[in-house]
PDB file of C-alpha atoms in Angstrom:
ATOM      1  CA  MET A   1     -10.012 -28.458   9.255  1.00 79.00           C
ATOM      2  CA  MET A   2      -7.346 -26.099   7.023  1.00 84.00           C
ATOM      3  CA  LEU A   3      -9.770 -23.270   7.024  1.00 89.00           C
ATOM      4  CA  LEU A   4      -9.645 -23.327  10.231  1.00 89.00           C
ATOM      5  CA  SER A   5      -5.992 -23.370  11.000  1.00 90.00           C
ATOM      6  CA  LEU A   6      -5.704 -20.746   8.377  1.00 91.00           C
ATOM      7  CA  LEU A   7      -8.670 -18.700  10.509  1.00 93.00           C
ATOM      8  CA  MET A   8      -6.409 -19.310  13.853  1.00 94.00           C
ATOM      9  CA  ALA A   9      -3.390 -18.276  12.564  1.00 93.00           C
ATOM     10  CA  LEU A  10      -4.613 -14.939  11.088  1.00 95.00           C
ATOM     11  CA  SER A  11      -6.867 -14.088  14.413  1.00 95.00           C
ATOM     12  CA  LEU A  12      -3.573 -15.095  16.298  1.00 94.00           C
ATOM     13  CA  SER A  13      -1.280 -12.551  14.446  1.00 94.00           C
ATOM     14  CA  MET A  14      -4.128 -10.294  14.506  1.00 96.00           C
ATOM     15  CA  ILE A  15      -4.049 -10.265  18.047  1.00 96.00           C
ATOM     16  CA  MET A  16      -0.552 -10.249  18.740  1.00 94.00           C
ATOM     17  CA  LEU A  17      -0.228  -7.131  16.310  1.00 94.00           C
ATOM     18  CA  LEU A  18      -3.186  -5.139  18.502  1.00 94.00           C
ATOM     19  CA  ILE A  19      -1.568  -6.106  21.826  1.00 94.00           C
ATOM     20  CA  TYR A  20       2.258  -4.868  20.588  1.00 91.00           C
ATOM     21  CA  TRP A  21       0.200  -1.329  18.877  1.00 89.00           C
ATOM     22  CA  LEU A  22      -1.694  -1.000  22.555  1.00 89.00           C
ATOM     23  CA  VAL A  23       1.712  -1.525  24.847  1.00 89.00           C
ATOM     24  CA  SER A  24       4.589  -0.428  22.338  1.00 83.00           C
ATOM     25  CA  TYR A  25       6.073   2.818  23.283  1.00 75.00           C
ATOM     26  CA  SER A  26       7.324   5.047  20.043  1.00 70.00           C
ATOM     27  CA  PRO A  27       9.250   8.291  21.713  1.00 68.00           C
ATOM     28  CA  ALA A  28       9.690  11.812  20.211  1.00 68.00           C
ATOM     29  CA  TYR A  29      12.771  10.903  17.225  1.00 67.00           C
ATOM     30  CA  SER A  30      15.243  13.545  17.050  1.00 65.00           C
ATOM     31  CA  SER A  31      16.318  14.413  13.345  1.00 67.00           C
ATOM     32  CA  SER A  32      19.553  12.601  13.825  1.00 65.00           C
ATOM     33  CA  LYS A  33      17.662   9.295  14.488  1.00 65.00           C
ATOM     34  CA  LEU A  34      16.100   9.800  11.480  1.00 66.00           C
ATOM     35  CA  THR A  35      19.360   9.982   9.400  1.00 65.00           C
ATOM     36  CA  SER A  36      20.652   7.536   7.193  1.00 65.00           C
ATOM     37  CA  PHE A  37      23.302   5.682   8.882  1.00 62.00           C
ATOM     38  CA  GLU A  38      26.277   4.263   6.586  1.00 60.00           C
ATOM     39  CA  CYS A  39      28.797   2.733   8.001  1.00 62.00           C
ATOM     40  CA  GLY A  40      29.749   4.792  11.184  1.00 57.00           C
ATOM     41  CA  TYR A  41      29.961   7.956   8.907  1.00 58.00           C
ATOM     42  CA  SER A  42      27.805  10.951   8.441  1.00 59.00           C
ATOM     43  CA  PRO A  43      26.131  11.055   5.036  1.00 57.00           C
ATOM     44  CA  LEU A  44      26.736  14.789   4.577  1.00 62.00           C
ATOM     45  CA  SER A  45      30.440  14.249   5.134  1.00 58.00           C
ATOM     46  CA  LEU A  46      33.049  14.663   2.949  1.00 61.00           C
ATOM     47  CA  PRO A  47      33.469  11.619   0.564  1.00 61.00           C
ATOM     48  CA  ARG A  48      36.758  11.565  -0.235  1.00 63.00           C
ATOM     49  CA  ARG A  49      38.035  10.422   3.609  1.00 63.00           C
ATOM     50  CA  PRO A  50      40.564   7.809   3.462  1.00 67.00           C
ATOM     51  CA  PHE A  51      39.389   4.551   4.730  1.00 67.00           C
ATOM     52  CA  SER A  52      41.729   1.689   5.983  1.00 69.00           C
ATOM     53  CA  VAL A  53      42.937  -0.889   3.984  1.00 74.00           C
ATOM     54  CA  ARG A  54      43.616  -2.866   7.175  1.00 74.00           C
ATOM     55  CA  TYR A  55      39.724  -3.098   8.056  1.00 76.00           C
ATOM     56  CA  PHE A  56      39.246  -4.031   4.668  1.00 77.00           C
ATOM     57  CA  ILE A  57      42.162  -6.331   4.729  1.00 78.00           C
ATOM     58  CA  LEU A  58      40.474  -8.278   7.873  1.00 78.00           C
ATOM     59  CA  VAL A  59      36.724  -8.507   6.506  1.00 81.00           C
ATOM     60  CA  VAL A  60      38.346 -10.560   3.367  1.00 82.00           C
ATOM     61  CA  LEU A  61      40.116 -12.401   5.619  1.00 81.00           C
ATOM     62  CA  PHE A  62      37.274 -13.133   8.024  1.00 83.00           C
ATOM     63  CA  LEU A  63      35.238 -14.040   4.423  1.00 85.00           C
ATOM     64  CA  VAL A  64      37.735 -16.648   3.435  1.00 82.00           C
ATOM     65  CA  PHE A  65      37.393 -18.254   6.681  1.00 79.00           C
ATOM     66  CA  ASP A  66      34.430 -18.335   7.254  1.00 83.00           C
ATOM     67  CA  VAL A  67      33.676 -19.829   4.093  1.00 83.00           C
ATOM     68  CA  GLU A  68      36.172 -22.542   4.668  1.00 81.00           C
ATOM     69  CA  THR A  69      34.284 -23.395   8.049  1.00 80.00           C
ATOM     70  CA  VAL A  70      31.054 -23.746   6.154  1.00 84.00           C
ATOM     71  CA  LEU A  71      32.996 -25.848   3.843  1.00 80.00           C
ATOM     72  CA  LEU A  72      34.420 -27.949   6.543  1.00 80.00           C
ATOM     73  CA  PHE A  73      31.157 -28.723   8.051  1.00 80.00           C
ATOM     74  CA  PRO A  74      29.875 -31.417   5.072  1.00 78.00           C
ATOM     75  CA  LEU A  75      33.390 -32.948   5.249  1.00 73.00           C
ATOM     76  CA  LEU A  76      33.044 -33.742   8.927  1.00 73.00           C
ATOM     77  CA  THR A  77      29.555 -35.287   8.565  1.00 75.00           C
ATOM     78  CA  SER A  78      30.865 -37.420   5.376  1.00 70.00           C
ATOM     79  CA  MET A  79      33.676 -38.592   7.528  1.00 67.00           C
ATOM     80  CA  THR A  80      31.451 -40.432  10.275  1.00 69.00           C
ATOM     81  CA  THR A  81      29.539 -42.052   7.845  1.00 70.00           C
ATOM     82  CA  LEU A  82      32.176 -43.010   5.451  1.00 64.00           C
ATOM     83  CA  GLU A  83      35.052 -44.007   7.286  1.00 67.00           C
ATOM     84  CA  SER A  84      37.199 -44.345   4.277  1.00 74.00           C
ATOM     85  CA  VAL A  85      41.112 -43.247   3.927  1.00 78.00           C
ATOM     86  CA  ALA A  86      40.345 -41.202   1.482  1.00 77.00           C
ATOM     87  CA  THR A  87      37.737 -39.410   2.835  1.00 74.00           C
ATOM     88  CA  GLY A  88      40.601 -38.803   5.795  1.00 77.00           C
ATOM     89  CA  LEU A  89      43.310 -37.234   3.714  1.00 83.00           C
ATOM     90  CA  MET A  90      41.097 -34.922   2.099  1.00 79.00           C
ATOM     91  CA  LEU A  91      39.927 -33.824   5.787  1.00 80.00           C
ATOM     92  CA  THR A  92      43.887 -34.290   6.678  1.00 84.00           C
ATOM     93  CA  MET A  93      44.901 -31.744   3.430  1.00 88.00           C
ATOM     94  CA  PHE A  94      42.167 -29.945   3.988  1.00 83.00           C
ATOM     95  CA  LEU A  95      42.651 -28.744   7.622  1.00 85.00           C
ATOM     96  CA  LEU A  96      46.818 -28.410   6.549  1.00 91.00           C
ATOM     97  CA  ILE A  97      45.503 -26.447   4.137  1.00 88.00           C
ATOM     98  CA  LEU A  98      44.087 -24.422   6.304  1.00 84.00           C
ATOM     99  CA  LEU A  99      46.557 -24.213   8.777  1.00 88.00           C
ATOM    100  CA  VAL A 100      49.089 -22.937   6.576  1.00 91.00           C
ATOM    101  CA  GLY A 101      47.232 -20.004   5.454  1.00 85.00           C
ATOM    102  CA  LEU A 102      46.766 -19.293   8.880  1.00 83.00           C
ATOM    103  CA  LEU A 103      50.240 -19.225   9.926  1.00 89.00           C
ATOM    104  CA  TYR A 104      51.227 -17.498   6.912  1.00 88.00           C
ATOM    105  CA  GLU A 105      48.414 -14.529   7.911  1.00 82.00           C
ATOM    106  CA  TRP A 106      49.933 -14.558  11.922  1.00 85.00           C
ATOM    107  CA  TYR A 107      53.217 -14.258  10.159  1.00 88.00           C
ATOM    108  CA  ASN A 108      52.764 -11.296   7.809  1.00 85.00           C
ATOM    109  CA  SER A 109      50.672  -9.920  11.353  1.00 80.00           C
ATOM    110  CA  MET A 110      47.535  -9.505   9.186  1.00 76.00           C
ATOM    111  CA  LEU A 111      45.269 -10.742  11.961  1.00 73.00           C
ATOM    112  CA  GLU A 112      46.692  -7.404  13.939  1.00 73.00           C
ATOM    113  CA  TRP A 113      43.036  -4.961  13.818  1.00 66.00           C
ATOM    114  CA  VAL A 114      45.937  -1.939  15.704  1.00 63.00           C
ATOM    115  CA  MET A 115      49.379  -1.435  13.993  1.00 54.00           C
TER     116      MET A 115
END
């Protein structure tokens, strides 16, 4: 039974690859499309062009809030199962710290993309 499942999976994969190969359209590529793409900059341009520090600050802030959001999900899950005062207090403190951080960034206009 296991061998039959393996053979069916392999044959289905091969059939799908064959159909893709027969149906796919491959246009003639230009030389610019075959070059590497590095963050919107040409790899042949001057390497010492200045970067905007605002972009990097915004990316770091996004990562910080993204990680905090990931940490919030298990806390909310445990909140629904435990129903204790300590968990509720921990959730409230966590959200308060997030709110204070967000208000600080907003007050210092760190979230503005254009200066």
